[in-house]
Amino acid sequence: MITREEQHEAKEYAAAELEAAGVALTDAERAAIEVADFGLSRLREQGLMLLVYVNTDRYCAKELVLYPGQACPEHRHPPFDGGPGKEETFRCRRGLVTLLVDGRELVLRPGEQFTIPPDTLHSFRAGPDGAVVTEFSSASRDELDVFTDPAVRRATVVA
Amino acid sequence: MITREEQHEAKEYAAAELEAAGVALTDAERAAIEVADFGLSRLREQGLMLLVYVNTDRYCAKELVLYPGQACPEHRHPPFDGGPGKEETFRCRRGLVTLLVDGRELVLRPGEQFTIPPDTLHSFRAGPDGAVVTEFSSASRDELDVFTDPAVRRATVVA
């Protein structure tokens, strides 16, 4: 659970970081930035901010924005609709992000990218200056994600 | 056909425009920028510069950079491998781009985007300051594109 103030602050932070990364946004997009705390109620440590550009039944593109040191908890994208599950490419735009993929640690700096195979356990954490990461992928169905921590809830509740 | 000098100049232009749009590139990416004249030998009028971030068998992401007034000739992405053909979303990052999609004209400015259905005729032209456009799509197979002008050759010959 997050407060309305935490949500507002996180959206403002994400919009400012995207602008600093050279990303032009429409007003509608700025308003549509999603704040996710994964039900853990420690947004600054566990969570992220998302902006979905497009998500068709074939491909998806998003921006992910993280506070300094903020992490997205370990999860995988299982098979669905007869396909192998979501495959995704993380491209760092700003700051630094450390990926943990199937036990292997990788650091991405601006201009560096990595593709995570479907149904593969992964988590990621921003460096000390936060991170802006573009995600290119096959179709995205966030609600199907399988998290390792059973306390995780993908839908954020705003108090 | 383009000269080696035209190719070099176009790659330098594209790298500078991407940097001005806030896009961080690795040295390998800067070197991999593709210059396409579509076999028409009038690069400044008909052509574009491309950087492919990723192209798996499921999705693709590219940056497209155009000189002021430069246009990509009309074409469509036909069905292949049992799928409906490439579906693509153009998102303008810098400058201005005019899309012509099935006879309908749309202008995209930074932060604006449009999704072109598979197998649909389209062309696009940069405004007076050029354009940087990110393309999110299903898997890309440029060599299968069907161009309206029979003189078009997708592979660029460098003299």
mmCIF file with all atom_site columns, N, CA, C and O in Angstrom, chain B residues 78-129:
data_model
loop_
_atom_site.group_PDB
_atom_site.id
_atom_site.type_symbol
_atom_site.label_atom_id
_atom_site.label_alt_id
_atom_site.label_comp_id
_atom_site.label_asym_id
_atom_site.label_entity_id
_atom_site.label_seq_id
_atom_site.pdbx_PDB_ins_code
_atom_site.Cartn_x
_atom_site.Cartn_y
_atom_site.Cartn_z
_atom_site.occupancy
_atom_site.B_iso_or_equiv
_atom_site.pdbx_formal_charge
_atom_site.auth_seq_id
_atom_site.auth_comp_id
_atom_site.auth_asym_id
_atom_site.auth_atom_id
_atom_site.pdbx_PDB_model_num
ATOM 1   N N  . PRO B 1 78  ? 4.277  -7.500  -45.722 1.00 0.00 ? 78  PRO B N  1
ATOM 2   C CA . PRO B 1 78  ? 3.346  -8.601  -46.015 1.00 0.00 ? 78  PRO B CA 1
ATOM 3   C C  . PRO B 1 78  ? 3.428  -9.727  -44.980 1.00 0.00 ? 78  PRO B C  1
ATOM 4   O O  . PRO B 1 78  ? 4.399  -9.807  -44.224 1.00 0.00 ? 78  PRO B O  1
ATOM 5   N N  . PRO B 1 79  ? 2.404  -10.598 -44.952 1.00 0.00 ? 79  PRO B N  1
ATOM 6   C CA . PRO B 1 79  ? 2.434  -11.752 -44.040 1.00 0.00 ? 79  PRO B CA 1
ATOM 7   C C  . PRO B 1 79  ? 3.663  -12.635 -44.307 1.00 0.00 ? 79  PRO B C  1
ATOM 8   O O  . PRO B 1 79  ? 4.138  -12.706 -45.437 1.00 0.00 ? 79  PRO B O  1
ATOM 9   N N  . PHE B 1 80  ? 4.183  -13.258 -43.272 1.00 0.00 ? 80  PHE B N  1
ATOM 10  C CA . PHE B 1 80  ? 5.267  -14.245 -43.433 1.00 0.00 ? 80  PHE B CA 1
ATOM 11  C C  . PHE B 1 80  ? 5.225  -15.234 -42.277 1.00 0.00 ? 80  PHE B C  1
ATOM 12  O O  . PHE B 1 80  ? 4.653  -14.931 -41.218 1.00 0.00 ? 80  PHE B O  1
ATOM 13  N N  . ASP B 1 81  ? 5.803  -16.396 -42.499 1.00 0.00 ? 81  ASP B N  1
ATOM 14  C CA . ASP B 1 81  ? 5.909  -17.449 -41.473 1.00 0.00 ? 81  ASP B CA 1
ATOM 15  C C  . ASP B 1 81  ? 4.578  -17.725 -40.765 1.00 0.00 ? 81  ASP B C  1
ATOM 16  O O  . ASP B 1 81  ? 4.549  -17.965 -39.546 1.00 0.00 ? 81  ASP B O  1
ATOM 17  N N  . GLY B 1 82  ? 3.477  -17.627 -41.507 1.00 0.00 ? 82  GLY B N  1
ATOM 18  C CA . GLY B 1 82  ? 2.169  -17.929 -40.920 1.00 0.00 ? 82  GLY B CA 1
ATOM 19  C C  . GLY B 1 82  ? 1.582  -16.800 -40.090 1.00 0.00 ? 82  GLY B C  1
ATOM 20  O O  . GLY B 1 82  ? 0.464  -16.911 -39.588 1.00 0.00 ? 82  GLY B O  1
ATOM 21  N N  . GLY B 1 83  ? 2.341  -15.677 -39.936 1.00 0.00 ? 83  GLY B N  1
ATOM 22  C CA . GLY B 1 83  ? 1.835  -14.523 -39.178 1.00 0.00 ? 83  GLY B CA 1
ATOM 23  C C  . GLY B 1 83  ? 1.258  -13.473 -40.116 1.00 0.00 ? 83  GLY B C  1
ATOM 24  O O  . GLY B 1 83  ? 1.384  -13.593 -41.343 1.00 0.00 ? 83  GLY B O  1
ATOM 25  N N  . PRO B 1 84  ? 0.628  -12.425 -39.553 1.00 0.00 ? 84  PRO B N  1
ATOM 26  C CA . PRO B 1 84  ? -0.051 -11.413 -40.378 1.00 0.00 ? 84  PRO B CA 1
ATOM 27  C C  . PRO B 1 84  ? 0.875  -10.356 -40.981 1.00 0.00 ? 84  PRO B C  1
ATOM 28  O O  . PRO B 1 84  ? 0.400  -9.441  -41.649 1.00 0.00 ? 84  PRO B O  1
ATOM 29  N N  . GLY B 1 85  ? 2.179  -10.444 -40.776 1.00 0.00 ? 85  GLY B N  1
ATOM 30  C CA . GLY B 1 85  ? 3.094  -9.403  -41.245 1.00 0.00 ? 85  GLY B CA 1
ATOM 31  C C  . GLY B 1 85  ? 3.415  -8.450  -40.123 1.00 0.00 ? 85  GLY B C  1
ATOM 32  O O  . GLY B 1 85  ? 2.751  -8.418  -39.079 1.00 0.00 ? 85  GLY B O  1
ATOM 33  N N  . LYS B 1 86  ? 4.427  -7.634  -40.347 1.00 0.00 ? 86  LYS B N  1
ATOM 34  C CA . LYS B 1 86  ? 4.935  -6.747  -39.291 1.00 0.00 ? 86  LYS B CA 1
ATOM 35  C C  . LYS B 1 86  ? 3.942  -5.637  -38.928 1.00 0.00 ? 86  LYS B C  1
ATOM 36  O O  . LYS B 1 86  ? 3.465  -4.916  -39.797 1.00 0.00 ? 86  LYS B O  1
ATOM 37  N N  . GLU B 1 87  ? 3.676  -5.522  -37.652 1.00 0.00 ? 87  GLU B N  1
ATOM 38  C CA . GLU B 1 87  ? 2.876  -4.426  -37.087 1.00 0.00 ? 87  GLU B CA 1
ATOM 39  C C  . GLU B 1 87  ? 3.879  -3.491  -36.412 1.00 0.00 ? 87  GLU B C  1
ATOM 40  O O  . GLU B 1 87  ? 4.794  -3.967  -35.737 1.00 0.00 ? 87  GLU B O  1
ATOM 41  N N  . GLU B 1 88  ? 3.744  -2.174  -36.597 1.00 0.00 ? 88  GLU B N  1
ATOM 42  C CA . GLU B 1 88  ? 4.774  -1.293  -36.049 1.00 0.00 ? 88  GLU B CA 1
ATOM 43  C C  . GLU B 1 88  ? 4.209  -0.004  -35.471 1.00 0.00 ? 88  GLU B C  1
ATOM 44  O O  . GLU B 1 88  ? 3.241  0.544   -35.988 1.00 0.00 ? 88  GLU B O  1
ATOM 45  N N  . THR B 1 89  ? 4.848  0.455   -34.403 1.00 0.00 ? 89  THR B N  1
ATOM 46  C CA . THR B 1 89  ? 4.464  1.703   -33.745 1.00 0.00 ? 89  THR B CA 1
ATOM 47  C C  . THR B 1 89  ? 5.592  2.703   -33.945 1.00 0.00 ? 89  THR B C  1
ATOM 48  O O  . THR B 1 89  ? 6.739  2.425   -33.576 1.00 0.00 ? 89  THR B O  1
ATOM 49  N N  . PHE B 1 90  ? 5.283  3.853   -34.551 1.00 0.00 ? 90  PHE B N  1
ATOM 50  C CA . PHE B 1 90  ? 6.261  4.926   -34.727 1.00 0.00 ? 90  PHE B CA 1
ATOM 51  C C  . PHE B 1 90  ? 6.063  5.937   -33.612 1.00 0.00 ? 90  PHE B C  1
ATOM 52  O O  . PHE B 1 90  ? 4.953  6.445   -33.432 1.00 0.00 ? 90  PHE B O  1
ATOM 53  N N  . ARG B 1 91  ? 7.127  6.231   -32.894 1.00 0.00 ? 91  ARG B N  1
ATOM 54  C CA . ARG B 1 91  ? 7.080  7.259   -31.848 1.00 0.00 ? 91  ARG B CA 1
ATOM 55  C C  . ARG B 1 91  ? 8.099  8.341   -32.170 1.00 0.00 ? 91  ARG B C  1
ATOM 56  O O  . ARG B 1 91  ? 9.290  8.057   -32.270 1.00 0.00 ? 91  ARG B O  1
ATOM 57  N N  . CYS B 1 92  ? 7.640  9.557   -32.352 1.00 0.00 ? 92  CYS B N  1
ATOM 58  C CA . CYS B 1 92  ? 8.547  10.656  -32.692 1.00 0.00 ? 92  CYS B CA 1
ATOM 59  C C  . CYS B 1 92  ? 9.303  11.100  -31.443 1.00 0.00 ? 92  CYS B C  1
ATOM 60  O O  . CYS B 1 92  ? 8.706  11.293  -30.384 1.00 0.00 ? 92  CYS B O  1
ATOM 61  N N  . ARG B 1 93  ? 10.624 11.230  -31.575 1.00 0.00 ? 93  ARG B N  1
ATOM 62  C CA . ARG B 1 93  ? 11.484 11.639  -30.455 1.00 0.00 ? 93  ARG B CA 1
ATOM 63  C C  . ARG B 1 93  ? 11.982 13.068  -30.626 1.00 0.00 ? 93  ARG B C  1
ATOM 64  O O  . ARG B 1 93  ? 12.264 13.758  -29.652 1.00 0.00 ? 93  ARG B O  1
ATOM 65  N N  . ARG B 1 94  ? 12.165 13.471  -31.877 1.00 0.00 ? 94  ARG B N  1
ATOM 66  C CA . ARG B 1 94  ? 12.817 14.760  -32.150 1.00 0.00 ? 94  ARG B CA 1
ATOM 67  C C  . ARG B 1 94  ? 12.401 15.178  -33.548 1.00 0.00 ? 94  ARG B C  1
ATOM 68  O O  . ARG B 1 94  ? 12.200 14.334  -34.428 1.00 0.00 ? 94  ARG B O  1
ATOM 69  N N  . GLY B 1 95  ? 12.242 16.491  -33.771 1.00 0.00 ? 95  GLY B N  1
ATOM 70  C CA . GLY B 1 95  ? 11.834 16.968  -35.084 1.00 0.00 ? 95  GLY B CA 1
ATOM 71  C C  . GLY B 1 95  ? 10.363 16.679  -35.307 1.00 0.00 ? 95  GLY B C  1
ATOM 72  O O  . GLY B 1 95  ? 9.550  16.728  -34.373 1.00 0.00 ? 95  GLY B O  1
ATOM 73  N N  . LEU B 1 96  ? 10.057 16.307  -36.517 1.00 0.00 ? 96  LEU B N  1
ATOM 74  C CA . LEU B 1 96  ? 8.640  16.110  -36.905 1.00 0.00 ? 96  LEU B CA 1
ATOM 75  C C  . LEU B 1 96  ? 8.631  15.119  -38.050 1.00 0.00 ? 96  LEU B C  1
ATOM 76  O O  . LEU B 1 96  ? 9.504  15.145  -38.920 1.00 0.00 ? 96  LEU B O  1
ATOM 77  N N  . VAL B 1 97  ? 7.633  14.231  -38.030 1.00 0.00 ? 97  VAL B N  1
ATOM 78  C CA . VAL B 1 97  ? 7.511  13.275  -39.134 1.00 0.00 ? 97  VAL B CA 1
ATOM 79  C C  . VAL B 1 97  ? 6.051  13.224  -39.588 1.00 0.00 ? 97  VAL B C  1
ATOM 80  O O  . VAL B 1 97  ? 5.131  13.243  -38.769 1.00 0.00 ? 97  VAL B O  1
ATOM 81  N N  . THR B 1 98  ? 5.860  13.225  -40.906 1.00 0.00 ? 98  THR B N  1
ATOM 82  C CA . THR B 1 98  ? 4.521  13.101  -41.476 1.00 0.00 ? 98  THR B CA 1
ATOM 83  C C  . THR B 1 98  ? 4.371  11.693  -42.022 1.00 0.00 ? 98  THR B C  1
ATOM 84  O O  . THR B 1 98  ? 5.161  11.250  -42.863 1.00 0.00 ? 98  THR B O  1
ATOM 85  N N  . LEU B 1 99  ? 3.367  10.968  -41.493 1.00 0.00 ? 99  LEU B N  1
ATOM 86  C CA . LEU B 1 99  ? 3.085  9.608   -41.974 1.00 0.00 ? 99  LEU B CA 1
ATOM 87  C C  . LEU B 1 99  ? 1.939  9.685   -42.972 1.00 0.00 ? 99  LEU B C  1
ATOM 88  O O  . LEU B 1 99  ? 0.971  10.424  -42.759 1.00 0.00 ? 99  LEU B O  1
ATOM 89  N N  . LEU B 1 100 ? 2.048  8.867   -44.014 1.00 0.00 ? 100 LEU B N  1
ATOM 90  C CA . LEU B 1 100 ? 0.933  8.695   -44.930 1.00 0.00 ? 100 LEU B CA 1
ATOM 91  C C  . LEU B 1 100 ? 0.575  7.213   -44.843 1.00 0.00 ? 100 LEU B C  1
ATOM 92  O O  . LEU B 1 100 ? 1.369  6.352   -45.239 1.00 0.00 ? 100 LEU B O  1
ATOM 93  N N  . VAL B 1 101 ? -0.591 6.924   -44.255 1.00 0.00 ? 101 VAL B N  1
ATOM 94  C CA . VAL B 1 101 ? -0.989 5.538   -43.996 1.00 0.00 ? 101 VAL B CA 1
ATOM 95  C C  . VAL B 1 101 ? -2.312 5.278   -44.700 1.00 0.00 ? 101 VAL B C  1
ATOM 96  O O  . VAL B 1 101 ? -3.326 5.872   -44.338 1.00 0.00 ? 101 VAL B O  1
ATOM 97  N N  . ASP B 1 102 ? -2.270 4.439   -45.736 1.00 0.00 ? 102 ASP B N  1
ATOM 98  C CA . ASP B 1 102 ? -3.489 4.116   -46.479 1.00 0.00 ? 102 ASP B CA 1
ATOM 99  C C  . ASP B 1 102 ? -4.215 5.398   -46.910 1.00 0.00 ? 102 ASP B C  1
ATOM 100 O O  . ASP B 1 102 ? -5.441 5.500   -46.784 1.00 0.00 ? 102 ASP B O  1
ATOM 101 N N  . GLY B 1 103 ? -3.455 6.389   -47.364 1.00 0.00 ? 103 GLY B N  1
ATOM 102 C CA . GLY B 1 103 ? -4.037 7.629   -47.870 1.00 0.00 ? 103 GLY B CA 1
ATOM 103 C C  . GLY B 1 103 ? -4.346 8.677   -46.809 1.00 0.00 ? 103 GLY B C  1
ATOM 104 O O  . GLY B 1 103 ? -4.692 9.805   -47.120 1.00 0.00 ? 103 GLY B O  1
ATOM 105 N N  . ARG B 1 104 ? -4.182 8.291   -45.536 1.00 0.00 ? 104 ARG B N  1
ATOM 106 C CA . ARG B 1 104 ? -4.465 9.215   -44.436 1.00 0.00 ? 104 ARG B CA 1
ATOM 107 C C  . ARG B 1 104 ? -3.154 9.856   -43.963 1.00 0.00 ? 104 ARG B C  1
ATOM 108 O O  . ARG B 1 104 ? -2.162 9.156   -43.765 1.00 0.00 ? 104 ARG B O  1
ATOM 109 N N  . GLU B 1 105 ? -3.146 11.185  -43.808 1.00 0.00 ? 105 GLU B N  1
ATOM 110 C CA . GLU B 1 105 ? -1.925 11.875  -43.390 1.00 0.00 ? 105 GLU B CA 1
ATOM 111 C C  . GLU B 1 105 ? -1.971 12.228  -41.913 1.00 0.00 ? 105 GLU B C  1
ATOM 112 O O  . GLU B 1 105 ? -2.977 12.744  -41.421 1.00 0.00 ? 105 GLU B O  1
ATOM 113 N N  . LEU B 1 106 ? -0.866 11.923  -41.210 1.00 0.00 ? 106 LEU B N  1
ATOM 114 C CA . LEU B 1 106 ? -0.769 12.229  -39.779 1.00 0.00 ? 106 LEU B CA 1
ATOM 115 C C  . LEU B 1 106 ? 0.567  12.885  -39.522 1.00 0.00 ? 106 LEU B C  1
ATOM 116 O O  . LEU B 1 106 ? 1.587  12.436  -40.054 1.00 0.00 ? 106 LEU B O  1
ATOM 117 N N  . VAL B 1 107 ? 0.594  13.889  -38.669 1.00 0.00 ? 107 VAL B N  1
ATOM 118 C CA . VAL B 1 107 ? 1.858  14.513  -38.275 1.00 0.00 ? 107 VAL B CA 1
ATOM 119 C C  . VAL B 1 107 ? 2.171  14.102  -36.845 1.00 0.00 ? 107 VAL B C  1
ATOM 120 O O  . VAL B 1 107 ? 1.315  14.220  -35.961 1.00 0.00 ? 107 VAL B O  1
ATOM 121 N N  . LEU B 1 108 ? 3.371  13.589  -36.618 1.00 0.00 ? 108 LEU B N  1
ATOM 122 C CA . LEU B 1 108 ? 3.808  13.232  -35.266 1.00 0.00 ? 108 LEU B CA 1
ATOM 123 C C  . LEU B 1 108 ? 4.903  14.184  -34.815 1.00 0.00 ? 108 LEU B C  1
ATOM 124 O O  . LEU B 1 108 ? 5.895  14.380  -35.523 1.00 0.00 ? 108 LEU B O  1
ATOM 125 N N  . ARG B 1 109 ? 4.707  14.741  -33.626 1.00 0.00 ? 109 ARG B N  1
ATOM 126 C CA . ARG B 1 109 ? 5.719  15.591  -32.988 1.00 0.00 ? 109 ARG B CA 1
ATOM 127 C C  . ARG B 1 109 ? 6.286  14.846  -31.783 1.00 0.00 ? 109 ARG B C  1
ATOM 128 O O  . ARG B 1 109 ? 5.736  13.816  -31.393 1.00 0.00 ? 109 ARG B O  1
ATOM 129 N N  . PRO B 1 110 ? 7.365  15.324  -31.169 1.00 0.00 ? 110 PRO B N  1
ATOM 130 C CA . PRO B 1 110 ? 7.981  14.570  -30.068 1.00 0.00 ? 110 PRO B CA 1
ATOM 131 C C  . PRO B 1 110 ? 6.976  14.156  -28.990 1.00 0.00 ? 110 PRO B C  1
ATOM 132 O O  . PRO B 1 110 ? 6.176  14.981  -28.519 1.00 0.00 ? 110 PRO B O  1
ATOM 133 N N  . GLY B 1 111 ? 6.985  12.867  -28.665 1.00 0.00 ? 111 GLY B N  1
ATOM 134 C CA . GLY B 1 111 ? 6.066  12.318  -27.667 1.00 0.00 ? 111 GLY B CA 1
ATOM 135 C C  . GLY B 1 111 ? 4.799  11.740  -28.284 1.00 0.00 ? 111 GLY B C  1
ATOM 136 O O  . GLY B 1 111 ? 4.013  11.111  -27.590 1.00 0.00 ? 111 GLY B O  1
ATOM 137 N N  . GLU B 1 112 ? 4.606  11.941  -29.594 1.00 0.00 ? 112 GLU B N  1
ATOM 138 C CA . GLU B 1 112 ? 3.398  11.414  -30.242 1.00 0.00 ? 112 GLU B CA 1
ATOM 139 C C  . GLU B 1 112 ? 3.742  10.131  -31.002 1.00 0.00 ? 112 GLU B C  1
ATOM 140 O O  . GLU B 1 112 ? 4.845  9.982   -31.534 1.00 0.00 ? 112 GLU B O  1
ATOM 141 N N  . GLN B 1 113 ? 2.775  9.218   -31.068 1.00 0.00 ? 113 GLN B N  1
ATOM 142 C CA . GLN B 1 113 ? 3.030  7.930   -31.720 1.00 0.00 ? 113 GLN B CA 1
ATOM 143 C C  . GLN B 1 113 ? 1.801  7.429   -32.453 1.00 0.00 ? 113 GLN B C  1
ATOM 144 O O  . GLN B 1 113 ? 0.685  7.885   -32.217 1.00 0.00 ? 113 GLN B O  1
ATOM 145 N N  . PHE B 1 114 ? 2.039  6.472   -33.358 1.00 0.00 ? 114 PHE B N  1
ATOM 146 C CA . PHE B 1 114 ? 0.951  5.892   -34.139 1.00 0.00 ? 114 PHE B CA 1
ATOM 147 C C  . PHE B 1 114 ? 1.329  4.465   -34.516 1.00 0.00 ? 114 PHE B C  1
ATOM 148 O O  . PHE B 1 114 ? 2.479  4.184   -34.851 1.00 0.00 ? 114 PHE B O  1
ATOM 149 N N  . THR B 1 115 ? 0.331  3.566   -34.457 1.00 0.00 ? 115 THR B N  1
ATOM 150 C CA . THR B 1 115 ? 0.579  2.159   -34.792 1.00 0.00 ? 115 THR B CA 1
ATOM 151 C C  . THR B 1 115 ? 0.008  1.829   -36.164 1.00 0.00 ? 115 THR B C  1
ATOM 152 O O  . THR B 1 115 ? -1.170 2.092   -36.437 1.00 0.00 ? 115 THR B O  1
ATOM 153 N N  . ILE B 1 116 ? 0.853  1.276   -37.020 1.00 0.00 ? 116 ILE B N  1
ATOM 154 C CA . ILE B 1 116 ? 0.475  0.922   -38.396 1.00 0.00 ? 116 ILE B CA 1
ATOM 155 C C  . ILE B 1 116 ? 0.161  -0.572  -38.452 1.00 0.00 ? 116 ILE B C  1
ATOM 156 O O  . ILE B 1 116 ? 1.009  -1.398  -38.099 1.00 0.00 ? 116 ILE B O  1
ATOM 157 N N  . PRO B 1 117 ? -1.064 -0.940  -38.877 1.00 0.00 ? 117 PRO B N  1
ATOM 158 C CA . PRO B 1 117 ? -1.421 -2.363  -38.914 1.00 0.00 ? 117 PRO B CA 1
ATOM 159 C C  . PRO B 1 117 ? -0.562 -3.116  -39.951 1.00 0.00 ? 117 PRO B C  1
ATOM 160 O O  . PRO B 1 117 ? 0.006  -2.497  -40.850 1.00 0.00 ? 117 PRO B O  1
ATOM 161 N N  . PRO B 1 118 ? -0.477 -4.441  -39.829 1.00 0.00 ? 118 PRO B N  1
ATOM 162 C CA . PRO B 1 118 ? 0.284  -5.241  -40.789 1.00 0.00 ? 118 PRO B CA 1
ATOM 163 C C  . PRO B 1 118 ? -0.236 -5.046  -42.211 1.00 0.00 ? 118 PRO B C  1
ATOM 164 O O  . PRO B 1 118 ? -1.428 -4.747  -42.404 1.00 0.00 ? 118 PRO B O  1
ATOM 165 N N  . ASP B 1 119 ? 0.647  -5.202  -43.185 1.00 0.00 ? 119 ASP B N  1
ATOM 166 C CA . ASP B 1 119 ? 0.271  -5.267  -44.602 1.00 0.00 ? 119 ASP B CA 1
ATOM 167 C C  . ASP B 1 119 ? -0.482 -4.017  -45.083 1.00 0.00 ? 119 ASP B C  1
ATOM 168 O O  . ASP B 1 119 ? -1.320 -4.113  -45.987 1.00 0.00 ? 119 ASP B O  1
ATOM 169 N N  . THR B 1 120 ? -0.178 -2.861  -44.499 1.00 0.00 ? 120 THR B N  1
ATOM 170 C CA . THR B 1 120 ? -0.862 -1.603  -44.817 1.00 0.00 ? 120 THR B CA 1
ATOM 171 C C  . THR B 1 120 ? 0.132  -0.644  -45.487 1.00 0.00 ? 120 THR B C  1
ATOM 172 O O  . THR B 1 120 ? 1.218  -0.401  -44.939 1.00 0.00 ? 120 THR B O  1
ATOM 173 N N  . LEU B 1 121 ? -0.227 -0.105  -46.643 1.00 0.00 ? 121 LEU B N  1
ATOM 174 C CA . LEU B 1 121 ? 0.685  0.811   -47.352 1.00 0.00 ? 121 LEU B CA 1
ATOM 175 C C  . LEU B 1 121 ? 0.955  2.052   -46.512 1.00 0.00 ? 121 LEU B C  1
ATOM 176 O O  . LEU B 1 121 ? 0.030  2.678   -45.995 1.00 0.00 ? 121 LEU B O  1
ATOM 177 N N  . HIS B 1 122 ? 2.239  2.417   -46.422 1.00 0.00 ? 122 HIS B N  1
ATOM 178 C CA . HIS B 1 122 ? 2.600  3.639   -45.690 1.00 0.00 ? 122 HIS B CA 1
ATOM 179 C C  . HIS B 1 122 ? 3.931  4.186   -46.193 1.00 0.00 ? 122 HIS B C  1
ATOM 180 O O  . HIS B 1 122 ? 4.762  3.462   -46.733 1.00 0.00 ? 122 HIS B O  1
ATOM 181 N N  . SER B 1 123 ? 4.076  5.493   -46.021 1.00 0.00 ? 123 SER B N  1
ATOM 182 C CA . SER B 1 123 ? 5.342  6.166   -46.279 1.00 0.00 ? 123 SER B CA 1
ATOM 183 C C  . SER B 1 123 ? 5.480  7.233   -45.208 1.00 0.00 ? 123 SER B C  1
ATOM 184 O O  . SER B 1 123 ? 4.527  7.497   -44.466 1.00 0.00 ? 123 SER B O  1
ATOM 185 N N  . PHE B 1 124 ? 6.669  7.828   -45.093 1.00 0.00 ? 124 PHE B N  1
ATOM 186 C CA . PHE B 1 124 ? 6.822  8.910   -44.117 1.00 0.00 ? 124 PHE B CA 1
ATOM 187 C C  . PHE B 1 124 ? 7.932  9.848   -44.544 1.00 0.00 ? 124 PHE B C  1
ATOM 188 O O  . PHE B 1 124 ? 8.846  9.456   -45.270 1.00 0.00 ? 124 PHE B O  1
ATOM 189 N N  . ARG B 1 125 ? 7.790  11.100  -44.090 1.00 0.00 ? 125 ARG B N  1
ATOM 190 C CA . ARG B 1 125 ? 8.735  12.147  -44.484 1.00 0.00 ? 125 ARG B CA 1
ATOM 191 C C  . ARG B 1 125 ? 9.050  13.025  -43.269 1.00 0.00 ? 125 ARG B C  1
ATOM 192 O O  . ARG B 1 125 ? 8.145  13.386  -42.506 1.00 0.00 ? 125 ARG B O  1
ATOM 193 N N  . ALA B 1 126 ? 10.327 13.364  -43.114 1.00 0.00 ? 126 ALA B N  1
ATOM 194 C CA . ALA B 1 126 ? 10.734 14.243  -42.016 1.00 0.00 ? 126 ALA B CA 1
ATOM 195 C C  . ALA B 1 126 ? 10.382 15.683  -42.328 1.00 0.00 ? 126 ALA B C  1
ATOM 196 O O  . ALA B 1 126 ? 10.332 16.089  -43.501 1.00 0.00 ? 126 ALA B O  1
ATOM 197 N N  . GLY B 1 127 ? 10.164 16.465  -41.284 1.00 0.00 ? 127 GLY B N  1
ATOM 198 C CA . GLY B 1 127 ? 9.930  17.892  -41.416 1.00 0.00 ? 127 GLY B CA 1
ATOM 199 C C  . GLY B 1 127 ? 11.240 18.641  -41.699 1.00 0.00 ? 127 GLY B C  1
ATOM 200 O O  . GLY B 1 127 ? 12.284 18.025  -41.929 1.00 0.00 ? 127 GLY B O  1
ATOM 201 N N  . PRO B 1 128 ? 11.197 19.968  -41.654 1.00 0.00 ? 128 PRO B N  1
ATOM 202 C CA . PRO B 1 128 ? 12.336 20.803  -42.054 1.00 0.00 ? 128 PRO B CA 1
ATOM 203 C C  . PRO B 1 128 ? 13.558 20.690  -41.135 1.00 0.00 ? 128 PRO B C  1
ATOM 204 O O  . PRO B 1 128 ? 14.652 21.119  -41.516 1.00 0.00 ? 128 PRO B O  1
ATOM 205 N N  . ASP B 1 129 ? 13.381 20.113  -39.942 1.00 0.00 ? 129 ASP B N  1
ATOM 206 C CA . ASP B 1 129 ? 14.528 19.940  -39.044 1.00 0.00 ? 129 ASP B CA 1
ATOM 207 C C  . ASP B 1 129 ? 14.942 18.470  -38.934 1.00 0.00 ? 129 ASP B C  1
ATOM 208 O O  . ASP B 1 129 ? 15.677 18.095  -38.019 1.00 0.00 ? 129 ASP B O  1
#
